PDB file of C-alpha atoms in Angstrom:
ATOM      1  CA  MET A1404    -174.235 195.029 -74.757  1.00 46.00           C
ATOM      2  CA  PRO A1405    -175.258 190.833 -73.154  1.00 53.00           C
ATOM      3  CA  VAL A1406    -179.061 191.193 -71.789  1.00 51.00           C
ATOM      4  CA  TYR A1407    -178.873 189.255 -68.197  1.00 51.00           C
ATOM      5  CA  ASP A1408    -182.348 188.443 -66.701  1.00 62.00           C
ATOM      6  CA  LEU A1409    -182.810 189.413 -63.583  1.00 62.00           C
ATOM      7  CA  GLU A1410    -181.999 185.761 -61.597  1.00 65.00           C
ATOM      8  CA  GLU A1411    -178.542 185.564 -63.316  1.00 67.00           C
ATOM      9  CA  GLN A1412    -178.447 189.197 -63.248  1.00 66.00           C
ATOM     10  CA  ASP A1413    -178.145 188.491 -59.156  1.00 65.00           C
ATOM     11  CA  GLN A1414    -175.604 185.315 -59.444  1.00 70.00           C
ATOM     12  CA  ILE A1415    -173.400 187.399 -61.336  1.00 71.00           C
ATOM     13  CA  ASP A1416    -173.637 190.756 -58.641  1.00 69.00           C
ATOM     14  CA  ASP A1417    -172.832 187.503 -56.099  1.00 67.00           C
ATOM     15  CA  LEU A1418    -170.073 186.725 -57.928  1.00 70.00           C
ATOM     16  CA  LYS A1419    -168.516 189.710 -57.616  1.00 71.00           C
ATOM     17  CA  ALA A1420    -169.952 190.307 -54.167  1.00 74.00           C
ATOM     18  CA  TRP A1421    -166.869 187.188 -53.171  1.00 70.00           C
ATOM     19  CA  TRP A1422    -165.086 188.246 -55.734  1.00 69.00           C
ATOM     20  CA  THR A1423    -164.062 191.696 -54.451  1.00 76.00           C
ATOM     21  CA  ARG A1424    -164.095 190.041 -50.174  1.00 72.00           C
ATOM     22  CA  TYR A1425    -161.888 186.701 -51.583  1.00 69.00           C
ATOM     23  CA  GLY A1426    -159.903 187.493 -54.016  1.00 70.00           C
ATOM     24  CA  GLY A1427    -157.612 188.737 -52.736  1.00 74.00           C
ATOM     25  CA  THR A1428    -156.643 186.588 -50.247  1.00 78.00           C
ATOM     26  CA  ILE A1429    -157.259 183.367 -52.803  1.00 74.00           C
ATOM     27  CA  THR A1430    -154.666 185.206 -55.045  1.00 74.00           C
ATOM     28  CA  VAL A1431    -152.099 185.145 -52.010  1.00 75.00           C
ATOM     29  CA  ALA A1432    -152.582 181.363 -51.928  1.00 75.00           C
ATOM     30  CA  LEU A1433    -152.079 180.942 -55.416  1.00 70.00           C
ATOM     31  CA  ILE A1434    -149.110 182.813 -55.520  1.00 75.00           C
ATOM     32  CA  LEU A1435    -147.447 180.758 -52.332  1.00 70.00           C
ATOM     33  CA  GLY A1436    -148.624 177.758 -53.747  1.00 72.00           C
ATOM     34  CA  LEU A1437    -146.903 178.300 -56.824  1.00 65.00           C
ATOM     35  CA  LEU A1438    -143.961 180.046 -55.049  1.00 67.00           C
ATOM     36  CA  VAL A1439    -143.441 176.416 -52.873  1.00 72.00           C
ATOM     37  CA  VAL A1440    -143.584 174.332 -55.387  1.00 66.00           C
ATOM     38  CA  ALA A1441    -141.059 176.664 -57.223  1.00 65.00           C
ATOM     39  CA  GLY A1442    -139.468 176.150 -54.102  1.00 68.00           C
ATOM     40  CA  ILE A1443    -139.624 172.334 -53.921  1.00 68.00           C
ATOM     41  CA  GLN A1444    -138.512 171.892 -57.489  1.00 63.00           C
ATOM     42  CA  GLY A1445    -135.994 174.019 -56.801  1.00 66.00           C
ATOM     43  CA  TRP A1446    -133.834 172.399 -53.916  1.00 57.00           C
ATOM     44  CA  ARG A1447    -134.784 169.775 -55.717  1.00 58.00           C
ATOM     45  CA  TRP A1448    -132.675 170.300 -58.630  1.00 55.00           C
ATOM     46  CA  TYR A1449    -129.760 172.203 -56.441  1.00 53.00           C
ATOM     47  CA  THR A1450    -129.389 168.661 -54.394  1.00 61.00           C
ATOM     48  CA  GLY A1451    -130.113 166.631 -57.482  1.00 64.00           C
ATOM     49  CA  HIS A1452    -126.916 168.867 -58.884  1.00 61.00           C
ATOM     50  CA  ARG A1453    -125.026 169.163 -55.553  1.00 69.00           C
ATOM     51  CA  ALA A1454    -125.047 165.235 -55.259  1.00 76.00           C
ATOM     52  CA  GLU A1455    -124.171 164.515 -58.510  1.00 87.00           C
ATOM     53  CA  ASN A1456    -121.050 166.690 -58.142  1.00 91.00           C
ATOM     54  CA  ALA A1457    -120.171 164.651 -55.044  1.00 91.00           C
ATOM     55  CA  SER A1458    -120.309 161.507 -56.985  1.00 92.00           C
ATOM     56  CA  VAL A1459    -117.720 162.692 -59.659  1.00 94.00           C
ATOM     57  CA  LEU A1460    -115.391 163.563 -56.771  1.00 95.00           C
ATOM     58  CA  TYR A1461    -115.644 160.361 -55.127  1.00 95.00           C
ATOM     59  CA  SER A1462    -114.996 158.403 -58.439  1.00 95.00           C
ATOM     60  CA  ALA A1463    -111.870 160.034 -58.755  1.00 95.00           C
ATOM     61  CA  VAL A1464    -110.599 159.941 -54.827  1.00 96.00           C
ATOM     62  CA  SER A1465    -111.664 156.231 -55.546  1.00 95.00           C
ATOM     63  CA  ASP A1466    -109.976 156.104 -58.632  1.00 96.00           C
ATOM     64  CA  ALA A1467    -106.648 157.717 -56.843  1.00 96.00           C
ATOM     65  CA  VAL A1468    -106.838 155.333 -54.317  1.00 95.00           C
ATOM     66  CA  ARG A1469    -107.257 152.712 -57.036  1.00 95.00           C
ATOM     67  CA  THR A1470    -103.897 153.885 -58.998  1.00 94.00           C
ATOM     68  CA  LYS A1471    -102.388 154.846 -55.482  1.00 94.00           C
ATOM     69  CA  ASP A1472    -102.212 158.648 -56.713  1.00 95.00           C
ATOM     70  CA  ALA A1473    -101.955 160.633 -53.491  1.00 94.00           C
ATOM     71  CA  ALA A1474    -101.251 163.992 -54.855  1.00 95.00           C
ATOM     72  CA  LYS A1475    -104.456 163.086 -57.094  1.00 96.00           C
ATOM     73  CA  ALA A1476    -106.845 161.476 -54.143  1.00 95.00           C
ATOM     74  CA  LYS A1477    -105.712 164.630 -51.610  1.00 95.00           C
ATOM     75  CA  ASP A1478    -107.094 167.074 -54.404  1.00 96.00           C
ATOM     76  CA  ALA A1479    -110.674 165.683 -55.155  1.00 96.00           C
ATOM     77  CA  ILE A1480    -111.101 164.916 -51.325  1.00 96.00           C
ATOM     78  CA  ALA A1481    -110.145 168.687 -50.020  1.00 96.00           C
ATOM     79  CA  GLN A1482    -112.886 169.287 -52.206  1.00 95.00           C
ATOM     80  CA  LEU A1483    -115.676 166.943 -51.487  1.00 95.00           C
ATOM     81  CA  THR A1484    -115.029 167.639 -48.367  1.00 94.00           C
ATOM     82  CA  GLY A1485    -114.950 171.331 -48.388  1.00 93.00           C
ATOM     83  CA  ARG A1486    -117.617 171.591 -50.643  1.00 93.00           C
ATOM     84  CA  TYR A1487    -119.905 168.827 -50.206  1.00 93.00           C
ATOM     85  CA  ALA A1488    -119.385 167.786 -46.621  1.00 92.00           C
ATOM     86  CA  SER A1489    -122.327 167.724 -46.142  1.00 91.00           C
ATOM     87  CA  THR A1490    -123.636 164.981 -48.712  1.00 92.00           C
ATOM     88  CA  SER A1491    -122.922 160.609 -47.717  1.00 92.00           C
ATOM     89  CA  TYR A1492    -120.147 161.088 -50.393  1.00 94.00           C
ATOM     90  CA  ALA A1493    -117.888 162.499 -48.519  1.00 95.00           C
ATOM     91  CA  PRO A1494    -117.566 160.801 -45.259  1.00 95.00           C
ATOM     92  CA  ARG A1495    -117.115 157.599 -47.870  1.00 96.00           C
ATOM     93  CA  ALA A1496    -114.309 159.138 -48.982  1.00 96.00           C
ATOM     94  CA  GLU A1497    -112.561 159.427 -46.449  1.00 96.00           C
ATOM     95  CA  LEU A1498    -112.632 156.348 -45.287  1.00 97.00           C
ATOM     96  CA  LEU A1499    -111.062 155.332 -48.659  1.00 96.00           C
ATOM     97  CA  TYR A1500    -108.458 158.094 -48.399  1.00 97.00           C
ATOM     98  CA  ALA A1501    -107.908 157.252 -44.275  1.00 97.00           C
ATOM     99  CA  LYS A1502    -106.955 153.328 -45.904  1.00 96.00           C
ATOM    100  CA  MET A1503    -104.659 154.626 -48.391  1.00 96.00           C
ATOM    101  CA  LEU A1504    -102.263 156.891 -45.509  1.00 96.00           C
ATOM    102  CA  TYR A1505    -102.309 154.109 -43.127  1.00 96.00           C
ATOM    103  CA  ASP A1506    -101.212 152.425 -45.947  1.00 95.00           C
ATOM    104  CA  ALA A1507     -98.701 154.644 -46.047  1.00 95.00           C
ATOM    105  CA  GLY A1508     -97.413 154.598 -43.325  1.00 95.00           C
ATOM    106  CA  ASP A1509    -100.062 158.345 -42.467  1.00 96.00           C
ATOM    107  CA  ARG A1510    -101.277 157.177 -39.374  1.00 96.00           C
ATOM    108  CA  ASP A1511    -101.967 160.807 -37.765  1.00 96.00           C
ATOM    109  CA  GLY A1512    -103.244 160.766 -41.565  1.00 96.00           C
ATOM    110  CA  ALA A1513    -105.493 158.390 -41.683  1.00 97.00           C
ATOM    111  CA  LYS A1514    -106.689 159.007 -37.532  1.00 97.00           C
ATOM    112  CA  ALA A1515    -107.872 162.307 -38.140  1.00 96.00           C
ATOM    113  CA  GLN A1516    -110.052 161.670 -41.282  1.00 97.00           C
ATOM    114  CA  LEU A1517    -111.552 158.839 -39.546  1.00 97.00           C
ATOM    115  CA  ALA A1518    -112.198 161.417 -37.032  1.00 96.00           C
ATOM    116  CA  TRP A1519    -113.934 163.773 -39.964  1.00 97.00           C
ATOM    117  CA  ALA A1520    -116.109 161.253 -40.614  1.00 96.00           C
ATOM    118  CA  VAL A1521    -117.096 160.338 -36.891  1.00 96.00           C
ATOM    119  CA  ASP A1522    -118.280 163.714 -37.001  1.00 95.00           C
ATOM    120  CA  HIS A1523    -119.724 164.650 -40.217  1.00 94.00           C
ATOM    121  CA  SER A1524    -121.324 161.416 -41.017  1.00 94.00           C
ATOM    122  CA  SER A1525    -125.318 161.896 -40.608  1.00 91.00           C
ATOM    123  CA  GLU A1526    -125.858 157.517 -40.700  1.00 94.00           C
ATOM    124  CA  GLU A1527    -125.233 155.474 -37.807  1.00 95.00           C
ATOM    125  CA  GLU A1528    -123.816 152.849 -39.646  1.00 96.00           C
ATOM    126  CA  LEU A1529    -121.104 154.657 -41.019  1.00 96.00           C
ATOM    127  CA  GLN A1530    -120.105 156.173 -37.613  1.00 96.00           C
ATOM    128  CA  ALA A1531    -119.747 152.800 -36.367  1.00 97.00           C
ATOM    129  CA  ILE A1532    -117.148 151.209 -39.487  1.00 97.00           C
ATOM    130  CA  ALA A1533    -114.820 154.791 -38.585  1.00 97.00           C
ATOM    131  CA  ARG A1534    -115.264 155.321 -34.984  1.00 97.00           C
ATOM    132  CA  TYR A1535    -113.723 150.555 -35.385  1.00 97.00           C
ATOM    133  CA  ARG A1536    -111.474 151.473 -38.237  1.00 97.00           C
ATOM    134  CA  LEU A1537    -110.097 154.298 -36.127  1.00 97.00           C
ATOM    135  CA  ALA A1538    -109.795 152.138 -33.015  1.00 97.00           C
ATOM    136  CA  GLN A1539    -107.546 150.116 -34.607  1.00 97.00           C
ATOM    137  CA  VAL A1540    -105.476 151.979 -35.410  1.00 97.00           C
ATOM    138  CA  GLN A1541    -104.838 154.021 -32.103  1.00 97.00           C
ATOM    139  CA  ILE A1542    -104.718 150.303 -30.777  1.00 97.00           C
ATOM    140  CA  ASP A1543    -101.621 150.402 -33.289  1.00 96.00           C
ATOM    141  CA  GLU A1544    -100.392 153.428 -31.839  1.00 95.00           C
ATOM    142  CA  LYS A1545    -100.421 151.174 -28.494  1.00 96.00           C
ATOM    143  CA  GLN A1546    -103.061 154.373 -27.667  1.00 97.00           C
ATOM    144  CA  TYR A1547    -105.010 151.454 -25.504  1.00 97.00           C
ATOM    145  CA  ASP A1548    -107.369 153.474 -23.604  1.00 97.00           C
ATOM    146  CA  ALA A1549    -108.039 156.309 -26.292  1.00 97.00           C
ATOM    147  CA  ALA A1550    -109.015 153.386 -27.935  1.00 97.00           C
ATOM    148  CA  LEU A1551    -111.147 152.145 -25.468  1.00 97.00           C
ATOM    149  CA  ALA A1552    -112.589 155.242 -25.479  1.00 97.00           C
ATOM    150  CA  SER A1553    -114.006 154.969 -29.518  1.00 97.00           C
ATOM    151  CA  LEU A1554    -114.908 151.458 -29.356  1.00 97.00           C
ATOM    152  CA  ASP A1555    -117.057 152.536 -26.131  1.00 96.00           C
ATOM    153  CA  ALA A1556    -118.959 155.733 -27.873  1.00 95.00           C
ATOM    154  CA  LYS A1557    -122.583 154.901 -28.785  1.00 94.00           C
ATOM    155  CA  HIS A1558    -123.369 152.414 -31.953  1.00 95.00           C
ATOM    156  CA  PRO A1559    -126.049 150.699 -33.462  1.00 95.00           C
ATOM    157  CA  PRO A1560    -126.479 146.611 -31.691  1.00 96.00           C
ATOM    158  CA  SER A1561    -125.966 145.118 -35.373  1.00 94.00           C
ATOM    159  CA  PHE A1562    -121.940 146.643 -34.115  1.00 96.00           C
ATOM    160  CA  ASP A1563    -121.702 144.722 -30.579  1.00 97.00           C
ATOM    161  CA  GLY A1564    -119.976 141.774 -31.223  1.00 96.00           C
ATOM    162  CA  LEU A1565    -116.458 143.211 -33.659  1.00 97.00           C
ATOM    163  CA  TYR A1566    -116.674 145.740 -31.364  1.00 98.00           C
ATOM    164  CA  ALA A1567    -116.672 143.447 -27.907  1.00 97.00           C
ATOM    165  CA  ASP A1568    -114.008 141.879 -29.566  1.00 97.00           C
ATOM    166  CA  LEU A1569    -112.409 145.271 -31.347  1.00 97.00           C
ATOM    167  CA  ARG A1570    -111.983 145.719 -26.835  1.00 97.00           C
ATOM    168  CA  GLY A1571    -110.569 142.115 -26.544  1.00 97.00           C
ATOM    169  CA  ASP A1572    -107.617 142.977 -28.765  1.00 97.00           C
ATOM    170  CA  ALA A1573    -106.733 146.146 -27.122  1.00 97.00           C
ATOM    171  CA  LEU A1574    -107.289 144.667 -23.803  1.00 97.00           C
ATOM    172  CA  VAL A1575    -104.950 142.092 -23.903  1.00 97.00           C
ATOM    173  CA  ALA A1576    -102.700 145.302 -26.099  1.00 96.00           C
ATOM    174  CA  ALA A1577    -102.542 147.129 -22.448  1.00 97.00           C
ATOM    175  CA  GLY A1578    -101.376 143.874 -20.385  1.00 96.00           C
ATOM    176  CA  ARG A1579    -105.371 142.967 -19.389  1.00 96.00           C
ATOM    177  CA  PRO A1580    -105.959 139.504 -20.115  1.00 96.00           C
ATOM    178  CA  ALA A1581    -108.857 139.192 -17.996  1.00 95.00           C
ATOM    179  CA  ASP A1582    -110.792 142.578 -18.698  1.00 96.00           C
ATOM    180  CA  ALA A1583    -109.657 141.217 -22.710  1.00 96.00           C
ATOM    181  CA  ARG A1584    -110.891 137.151 -22.393  1.00 96.00           C
ATOM    182  CA  ALA A1585    -114.397 139.340 -20.875  1.00 96.00           C
ATOM    183  CA  ALA A1586    -114.699 140.854 -23.340  1.00 97.00           C
ATOM    184  CA  TYR A1587    -114.342 138.257 -25.883  1.00 97.00           C
ATOM    185  CA  GLU A1588    -116.971 137.538 -24.167  1.00 96.00           C
ATOM    186  CA  ASN A1589    -119.177 139.140 -24.436  1.00 97.00           C
ATOM    187  CA  ALA A1590    -118.557 139.853 -28.758  1.00 97.00           C
ATOM    188  CA  LEU A1591    -119.041 135.372 -28.274  1.00 96.00           C
ATOM    189  CA  ALA A1592    -122.368 135.929 -27.184  1.00 96.00           C
ATOM    190  CA  LYS A1593    -123.385 138.715 -29.697  1.00 95.00           C
ATOM    191  CA  LEU A1594    -122.048 137.138 -32.678  1.00 95.00           C
ATOM    192  CA  ASP A1595    -123.852 134.600 -34.930  1.00 93.00           C
ATOM    193  CA  PRO A1596    -123.123 130.944 -33.769  1.00 91.00           C
ATOM    194  CA  LYS A1597    -122.873 129.657 -37.447  1.00 91.00           C
ATOM    195  CA  SER A1598    -120.010 132.042 -38.393  1.00 91.00           C
ATOM    196  CA  ALA A1599    -116.959 131.902 -38.467  1.00 93.00           C
ATOM    197  CA  TYR A1600    -115.670 135.175 -37.296  1.00 94.00           C
ATOM    198  CA  ARG A1601    -117.041 133.335 -34.522  1.00 94.00           C
ATOM    199  CA  ASN A1602    -114.466 130.647 -34.082  1.00 94.00           C
ATOM    200  CA  PHE A1603    -111.749 133.294 -35.053  1.00 95.00           C
ATOM    201  CA  VAL A1604    -112.522 134.599 -31.409  1.00 96.00           C
ATOM    202  CA  GLN A1605    -112.626 132.086 -29.518  1.00 96.00           C
ATOM    203  CA  VAL A1606    -109.660 130.425 -30.887  1.00 95.00           C
ATOM    204  CA  LYS A1607    -108.103 134.052 -28.548  1.00 96.00           C
ATOM    205  CA  HIS A1608    -110.966 133.386 -25.854  1.00 96.00           C
ATOM    206  CA  ASP A1609    -109.353 129.683 -25.249  1.00 95.00           C
ATOM    207  CA  SER A1610    -105.686 131.349 -24.942  1.00 94.00           C
ATOM    208  CA  ILE A1611    -106.863 133.157 -22.445  1.00 93.00           C
ATOM    209  CA  PRO A1612    -106.338 131.266 -19.622  1.00 90.00           C
ATOM    210  CA  ALA A1613    -108.811 132.135 -17.797  1.00 85.00           C
ATOM    211  CA  ALA A1614    -108.298 133.396 -13.751  1.00 75.00           C
ATOM    212  CA  PRO A1615    -108.703 130.985 -10.367  1.00 72.00           C
ATOM    213  CA  LYS A1616    -111.326 131.612  -7.506  1.00 62.00           C
ATOM    214  CA  VAL A1617    -109.536 132.692  -4.553  1.00 50.00           C
ATOM    215  CA  ALA A1618    -110.383 129.430  -2.702  1.00 46.00           C
ATOM    216  CA  GLU A1619    -108.402 127.281  -6.058  1.00 48.00           C
ATOM    217  CA  ALA A1620    -105.476 129.366  -5.501  1.00 48.00           C
ATOM    218  CA  ASN A1621    -105.845 128.980  -1.439  1.00 51.00           C
ATOM    219  CA  ALA A1622    -105.574 125.338  -1.072  1.00 48.00           C
ATOM    220  CA  PRO A1623    -102.970 124.344  -2.453  1.00 52.00           C
ATOM    221  CA  ALA A1624    -100.584 127.077  -0.363  1.00 47.00           C
ATOM    222  CA  GLN A1625    -103.265 125.466   3.079  1.00 49.00           C
ATOM    223  CA  ALA A1626    -102.097 122.055   1.610  1.00 47.00           C
ATOM    224  CA  ALA A1627     -98.193 122.742   2.049  1.00 47.00           C
ATOM    225  CA  ALA A1628     -98.252 123.961   5.486  1.00 45.00           C
ATOM    226  CA  PRO A1629     -99.928 121.298   7.787  1.00 48.00           C
ATOM    227  CA  LYS A1630    -101.326 121.873  10.802  1.00 48.00           C
ATOM    228  CA  SER A1631     -98.605 121.166  14.059  1.00 45.00           C
ATOM    229  CA  THR A1632    -100.079 118.733  16.294  1.00 44.00           C
ATOM    230  CA  PRO A1633     -99.044 117.844  19.587  1.00 39.00           C
ATOM    231  CA  ALA A1634     -97.492 115.039  19.129  1.00 42.00           C
ATOM    232  CA  THR A1635     -95.316 116.353  15.944  1.00 42.00           C
ATOM    233  CA  VAL A1636     -93.703 118.780  18.763  1.00 36.00           C
ATOM    234  CA  ALA A1637     -93.123 116.380  20.983  1.00 38.00           C
ATOM    235  CA  SER A1638     -91.388 114.355  17.898  1.00 44.00           C
ATOM    236  CA  GLU A1639     -89.200 117.701  16.721  1.00 42.00           C
ATOM    237  CA  ALA A1640     -88.481 118.036  20.405  1.00 37.00           C
ATOM    238  CA  ALA A1641     -87.231 114.625  21.221  1.00 41.00           C
ATOM    239  CA  PRO A1642     -83.932 114.205  19.450  1.00 41.00           C
ATOM    240  CA  GLY A1643     -82.781 117.769  21.779  1.00 44.00           C
ATOM    241  CA  LYS A1644     -83.816 116.241  24.468  1.00 41.00           C
ATOM    242  CA  ALA A1645     -82.268 112.876  24.395  1.00 38.00           C
ATOM    243  CA  ALA A1646     -79.308 114.798  22.930  1.00 40.00           C
ATOM    244  CA  GLY A1647     -78.762 117.158  26.493  1.00 42.00           C
ATOM    245  CA  ALA A1648     -79.784 113.791  28.544  1.00 40.00           C
ATOM    246  CA  GLY A1649     -76.250 112.107  27.014  1.00 42.00           C
ATOM    247  CA  LYS A1650     -74.124 114.809  28.639  1.00 38.00           C
TER     248      LYS A1650
END
């Protein structure tokens, strides 16, 4: 049996007393800490596993779009959006599938996929791209008010120029040239002055005549109708009087 001196025995007794008082709390804290670490590691594994599976399905959609295999693309997109809708791969795959449907003439299907991407994506840039493409399809469908509503939605400032340009296209198609010209002017102000795309917008802007000012529009009419003067009235009435005098 070990023999301790009085000082060591006091230390042991103090340690036992401390453990009796705090040991349960420390044990619980250690267990909770281990559970948190295990939970974090488990969540990382779970999200990584989901992302990996979603990546495989995204590749399947991409391959199907490239080879124009509509059945394969439809099956892969259904699995991806049904099981992994919260991943970043799902809305990206929807953009690919929407283009495939549009090229095949299924505009309603394309709009449905783009709307899904807008509603389910957590990335503002991706939402902006989906809304832009949705507005393009709506313009093709002559749904001008719907297209303008899509373009009115909140989007990152980096898309301001593109959105204003497409807004001009929608207004031109809707027969509102003055509003379209204003939209193109807004686009020109937002786009990079050195970009080739801006030159294209400039051509569209310049093809719409500027609306004449009210004063300028009224000026020709006023010039064409000079005011009558007493001399003019007298000269116009003189032949009639002369004819009456000759009778």
